[in-house]
PDB file of C-alpha atoms in Angstrom:
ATOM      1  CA  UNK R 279       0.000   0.000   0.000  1.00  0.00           C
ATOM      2  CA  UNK R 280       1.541   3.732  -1.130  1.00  0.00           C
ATOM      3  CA  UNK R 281       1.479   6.018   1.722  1.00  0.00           C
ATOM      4  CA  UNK R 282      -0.614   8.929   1.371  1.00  0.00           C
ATOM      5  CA  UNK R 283       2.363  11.412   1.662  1.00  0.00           C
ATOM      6  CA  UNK R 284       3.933   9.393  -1.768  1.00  0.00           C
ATOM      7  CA  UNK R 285       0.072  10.005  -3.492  1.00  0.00           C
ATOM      8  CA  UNK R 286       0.501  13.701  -2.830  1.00  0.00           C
ATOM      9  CA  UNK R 287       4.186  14.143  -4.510  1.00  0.00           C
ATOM     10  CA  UNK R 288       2.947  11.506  -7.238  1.00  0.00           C
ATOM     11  CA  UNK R 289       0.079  13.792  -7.795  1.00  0.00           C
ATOM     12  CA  UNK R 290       1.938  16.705  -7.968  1.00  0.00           C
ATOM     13  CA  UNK R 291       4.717  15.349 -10.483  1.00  0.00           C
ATOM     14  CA  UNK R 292       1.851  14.294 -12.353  1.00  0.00           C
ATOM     15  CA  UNK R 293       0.520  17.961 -12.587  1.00  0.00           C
ATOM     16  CA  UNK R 294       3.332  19.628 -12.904  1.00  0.00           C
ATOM     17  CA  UNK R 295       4.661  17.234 -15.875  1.00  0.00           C
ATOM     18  CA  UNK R 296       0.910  17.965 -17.533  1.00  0.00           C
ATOM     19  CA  UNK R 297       1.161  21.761 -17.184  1.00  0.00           C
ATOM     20  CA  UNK R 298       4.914  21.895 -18.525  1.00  0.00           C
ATOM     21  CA  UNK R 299       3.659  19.854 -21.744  1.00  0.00           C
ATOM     22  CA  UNK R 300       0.483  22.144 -22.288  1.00  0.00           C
ATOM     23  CA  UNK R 301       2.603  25.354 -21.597  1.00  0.00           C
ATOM     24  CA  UNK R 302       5.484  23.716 -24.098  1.00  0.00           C
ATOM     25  CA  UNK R 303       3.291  23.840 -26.387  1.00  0.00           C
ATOM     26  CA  UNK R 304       0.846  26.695 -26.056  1.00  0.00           C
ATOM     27  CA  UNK R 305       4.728  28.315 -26.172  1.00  0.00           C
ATOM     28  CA  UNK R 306       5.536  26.830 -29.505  1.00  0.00           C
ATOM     29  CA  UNK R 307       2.563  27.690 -31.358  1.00  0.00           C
ATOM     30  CA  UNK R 308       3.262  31.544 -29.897  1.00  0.00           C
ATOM     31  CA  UNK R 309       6.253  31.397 -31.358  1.00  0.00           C
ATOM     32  CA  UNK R 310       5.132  30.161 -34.795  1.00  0.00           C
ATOM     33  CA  UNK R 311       2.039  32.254 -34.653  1.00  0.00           C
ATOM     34  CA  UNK R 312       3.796  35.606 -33.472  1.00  0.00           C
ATOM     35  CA  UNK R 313       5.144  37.968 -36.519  1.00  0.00           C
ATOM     36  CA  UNK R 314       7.727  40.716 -35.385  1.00  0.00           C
ATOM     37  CA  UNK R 315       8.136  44.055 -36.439  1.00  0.00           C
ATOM     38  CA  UNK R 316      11.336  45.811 -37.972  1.00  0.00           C
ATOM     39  CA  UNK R 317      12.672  49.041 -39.468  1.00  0.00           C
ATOM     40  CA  UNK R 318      14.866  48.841 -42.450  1.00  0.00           C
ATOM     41  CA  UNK R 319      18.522  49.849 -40.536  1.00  0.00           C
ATOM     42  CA  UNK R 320      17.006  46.900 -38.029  1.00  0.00           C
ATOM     43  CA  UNK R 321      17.113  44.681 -41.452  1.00  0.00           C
ATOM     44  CA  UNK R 322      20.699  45.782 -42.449  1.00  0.00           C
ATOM     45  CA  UNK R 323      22.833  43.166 -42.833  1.00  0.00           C
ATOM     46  CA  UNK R 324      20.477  40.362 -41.510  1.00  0.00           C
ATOM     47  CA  UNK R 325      20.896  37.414 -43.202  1.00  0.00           C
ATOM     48  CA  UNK R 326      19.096  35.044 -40.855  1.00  0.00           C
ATOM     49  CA  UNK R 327      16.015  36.430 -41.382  1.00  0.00           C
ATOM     50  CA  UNK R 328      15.206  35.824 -45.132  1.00  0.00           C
ATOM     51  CA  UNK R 329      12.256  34.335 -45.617  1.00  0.00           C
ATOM     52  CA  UNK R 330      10.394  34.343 -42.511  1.00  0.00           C
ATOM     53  CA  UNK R 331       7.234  36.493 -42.416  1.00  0.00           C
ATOM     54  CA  UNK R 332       7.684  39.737 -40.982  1.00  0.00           C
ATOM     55  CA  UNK R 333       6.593  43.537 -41.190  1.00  0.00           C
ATOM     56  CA  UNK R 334       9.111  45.844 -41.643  1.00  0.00           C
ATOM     57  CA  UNK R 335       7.554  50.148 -41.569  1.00  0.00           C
ATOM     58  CA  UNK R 336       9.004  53.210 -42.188  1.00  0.00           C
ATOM     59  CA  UNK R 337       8.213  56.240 -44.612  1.00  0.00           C
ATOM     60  CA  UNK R 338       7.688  55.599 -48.669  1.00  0.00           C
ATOM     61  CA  UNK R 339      10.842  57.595 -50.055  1.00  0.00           C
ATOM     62  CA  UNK R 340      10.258  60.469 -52.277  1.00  0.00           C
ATOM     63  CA  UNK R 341      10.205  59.687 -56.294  1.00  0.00           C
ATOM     64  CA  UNK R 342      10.858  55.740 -55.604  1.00  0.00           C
ATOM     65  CA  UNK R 343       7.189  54.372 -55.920  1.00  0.00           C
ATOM     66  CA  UNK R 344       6.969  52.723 -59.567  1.00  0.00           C
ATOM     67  CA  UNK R 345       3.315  51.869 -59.899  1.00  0.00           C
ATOM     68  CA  UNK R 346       2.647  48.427 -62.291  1.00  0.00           C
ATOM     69  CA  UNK R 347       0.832  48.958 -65.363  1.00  0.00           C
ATOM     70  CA  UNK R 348      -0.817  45.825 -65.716  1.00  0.00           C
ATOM     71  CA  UNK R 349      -2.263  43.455 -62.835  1.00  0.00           C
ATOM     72  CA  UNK R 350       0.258  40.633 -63.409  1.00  0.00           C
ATOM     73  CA  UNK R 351       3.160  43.147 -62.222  1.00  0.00           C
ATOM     74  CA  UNK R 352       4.476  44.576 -59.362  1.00  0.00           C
ATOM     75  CA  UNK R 353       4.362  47.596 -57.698  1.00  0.00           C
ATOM     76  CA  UNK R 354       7.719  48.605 -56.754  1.00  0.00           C
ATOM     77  CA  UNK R 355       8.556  51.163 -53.643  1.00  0.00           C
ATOM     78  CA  UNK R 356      11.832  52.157 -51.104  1.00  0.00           C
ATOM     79  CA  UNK R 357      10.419  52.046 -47.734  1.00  0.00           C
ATOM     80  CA  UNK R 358      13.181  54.376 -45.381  1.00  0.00           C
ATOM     81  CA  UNK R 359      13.559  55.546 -41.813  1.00  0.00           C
ATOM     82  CA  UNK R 360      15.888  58.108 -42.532  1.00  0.00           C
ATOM     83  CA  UNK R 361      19.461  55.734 -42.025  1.00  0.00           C
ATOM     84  CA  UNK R 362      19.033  52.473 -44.340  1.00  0.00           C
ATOM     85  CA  UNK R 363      16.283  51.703 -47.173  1.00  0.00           C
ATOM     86  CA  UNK R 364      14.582  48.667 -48.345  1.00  0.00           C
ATOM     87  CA  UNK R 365      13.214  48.286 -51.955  1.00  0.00           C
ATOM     88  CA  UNK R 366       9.303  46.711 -51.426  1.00  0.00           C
ATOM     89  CA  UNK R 367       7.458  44.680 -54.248  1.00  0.00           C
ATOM     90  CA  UNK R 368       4.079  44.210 -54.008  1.00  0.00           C
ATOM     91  CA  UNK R 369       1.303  42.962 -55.818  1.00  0.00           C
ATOM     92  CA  UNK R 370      -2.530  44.170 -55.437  1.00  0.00           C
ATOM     93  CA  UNK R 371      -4.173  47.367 -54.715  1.00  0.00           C
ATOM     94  CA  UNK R 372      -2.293  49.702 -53.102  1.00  0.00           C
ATOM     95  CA  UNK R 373      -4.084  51.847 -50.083  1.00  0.00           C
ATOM     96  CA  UNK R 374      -5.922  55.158 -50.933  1.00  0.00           C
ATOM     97  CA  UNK R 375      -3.611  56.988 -48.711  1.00  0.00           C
ATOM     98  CA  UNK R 376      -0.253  55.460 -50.260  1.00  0.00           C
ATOM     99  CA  UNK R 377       1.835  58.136 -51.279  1.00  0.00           C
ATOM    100  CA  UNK R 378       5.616  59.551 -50.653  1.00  0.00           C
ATOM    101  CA  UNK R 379       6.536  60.562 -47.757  1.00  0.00           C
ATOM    102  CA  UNK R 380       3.995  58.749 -46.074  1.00  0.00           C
ATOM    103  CA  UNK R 381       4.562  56.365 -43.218  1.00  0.00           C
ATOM    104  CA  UNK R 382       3.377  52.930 -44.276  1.00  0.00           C
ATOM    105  CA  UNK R 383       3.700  49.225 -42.589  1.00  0.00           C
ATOM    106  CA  UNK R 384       4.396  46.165 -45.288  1.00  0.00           C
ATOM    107  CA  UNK R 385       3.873  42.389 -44.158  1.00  0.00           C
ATOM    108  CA  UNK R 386       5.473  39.760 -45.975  1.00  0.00           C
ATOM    109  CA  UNK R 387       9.256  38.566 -46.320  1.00  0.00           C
ATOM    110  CA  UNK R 388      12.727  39.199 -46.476  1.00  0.00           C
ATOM    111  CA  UNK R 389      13.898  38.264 -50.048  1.00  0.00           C
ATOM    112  CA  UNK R 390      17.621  39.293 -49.524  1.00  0.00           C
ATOM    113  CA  UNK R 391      19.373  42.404 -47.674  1.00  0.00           C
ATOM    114  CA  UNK R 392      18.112  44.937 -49.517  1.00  0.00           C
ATOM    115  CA  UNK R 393      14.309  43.321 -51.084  1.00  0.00           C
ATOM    116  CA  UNK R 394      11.071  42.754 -49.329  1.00  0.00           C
ATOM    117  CA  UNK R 395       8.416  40.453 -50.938  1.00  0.00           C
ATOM    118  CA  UNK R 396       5.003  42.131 -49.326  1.00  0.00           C
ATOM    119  CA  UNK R 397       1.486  40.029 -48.957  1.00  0.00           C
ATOM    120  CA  UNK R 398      -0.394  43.052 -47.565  1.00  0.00           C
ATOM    121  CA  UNK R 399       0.254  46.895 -47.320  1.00  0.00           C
ATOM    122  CA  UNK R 400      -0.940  48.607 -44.415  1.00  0.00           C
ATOM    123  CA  UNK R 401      -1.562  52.902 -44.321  1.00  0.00           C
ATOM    124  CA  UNK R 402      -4.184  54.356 -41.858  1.00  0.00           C
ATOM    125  CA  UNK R 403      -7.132  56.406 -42.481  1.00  0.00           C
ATOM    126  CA  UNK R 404      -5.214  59.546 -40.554  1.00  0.00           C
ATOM    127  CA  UNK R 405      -2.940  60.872 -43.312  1.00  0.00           C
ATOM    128  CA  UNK R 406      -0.213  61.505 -40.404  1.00  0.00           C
ATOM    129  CA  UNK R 407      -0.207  58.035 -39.340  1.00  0.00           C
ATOM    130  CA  UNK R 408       3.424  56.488 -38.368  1.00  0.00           C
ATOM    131  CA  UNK R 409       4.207  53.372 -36.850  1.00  0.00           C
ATOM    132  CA  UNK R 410       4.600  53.802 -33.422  1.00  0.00           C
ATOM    133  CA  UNK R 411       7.299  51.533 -33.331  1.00  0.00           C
ATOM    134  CA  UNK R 412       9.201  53.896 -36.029  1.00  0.00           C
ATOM    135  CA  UNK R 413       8.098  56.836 -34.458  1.00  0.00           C
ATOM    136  CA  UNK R 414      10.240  56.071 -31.102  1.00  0.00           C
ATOM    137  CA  UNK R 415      12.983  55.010 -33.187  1.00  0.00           C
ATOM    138  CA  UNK R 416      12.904  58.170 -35.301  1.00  0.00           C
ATOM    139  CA  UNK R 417      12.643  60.542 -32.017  1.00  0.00           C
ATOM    140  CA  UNK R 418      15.571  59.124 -30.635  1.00  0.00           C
ATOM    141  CA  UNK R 419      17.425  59.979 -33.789  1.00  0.00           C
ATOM    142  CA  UNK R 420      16.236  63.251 -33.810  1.00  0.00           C
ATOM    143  CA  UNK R 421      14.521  62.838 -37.414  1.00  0.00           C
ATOM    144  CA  UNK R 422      10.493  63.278 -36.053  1.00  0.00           C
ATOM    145  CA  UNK R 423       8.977  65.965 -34.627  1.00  0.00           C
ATOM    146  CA  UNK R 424       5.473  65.350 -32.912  1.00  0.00           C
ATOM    147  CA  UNK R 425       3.095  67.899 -34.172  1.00  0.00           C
ATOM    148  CA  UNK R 426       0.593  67.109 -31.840  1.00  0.00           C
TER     149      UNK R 426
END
């Protein structure tokens, strides 16, 4: 016959070993499910992050958006936050509000160092929308000034 104290630590182990596997893998799924945000000088040199999904934001550089002509083509735009640039490709409809100059959040992937593949393209309905994620970064480099 097991002793009641031995029933209690059995128990526990038991529990514990049950909640470690459902937190393993409510973890894991996070982890697959969870899509990070990054500025292009954050992208610089990266090479371990090609092809993993992603959004990258920033401002649409003056006189780089190249608008495709026919629906089979891309539309081709240099997303910068003042101190590295990323050329974007994207295929669809573009936002009403896309224009230069114009703070904008892509979601897709990483094709190499300096090209990014986007799946959607994201501009809000308040034309002085910016990332707030870029908008920290670009305070502490001196580049934004809040007009609020």
């Amino acid at each position: 016959m097991i002793k009641k104290k031995y029933k209690r630590l059995l128990s526990l182990l038991i529990f514990l070993a049950l909640f470690g596997s459902g937190l393993t893998l409510v973890l894991v799924q996070f982890k697959e499910n969870i899509i990070f945000f990054y500025t292009p000088s954050e992208l610089k040199n990266q090479t371990n992050l090609f092809n993993k999904e992603m959004r990258i934001g920033g401002l649409i550089e003056e006189g780089s958006i190249k608008n495709a002509s026919h629906s089979n083509e891309f539309h081709i735009f240099v997303i910068t936050d003042e101190e590295a640039k990323i050329s974007v490709k994207y295929k669809g409809i573009l936002p009403a509000l896309f224009r230069e100059n114009q703070g904008v959040v892509a979601r897709g992937k990483l094709i190499n160092s300096s090209e990014f593949l986007a799946s959607e393209i994201l501009t809000k309905h308040d034309e002085k929308y910016i990332p707030k994620e870029l908008e920290d970064k670009l305070k502490e480099k001196g580049y934004f000034k809040d007009e609020k």
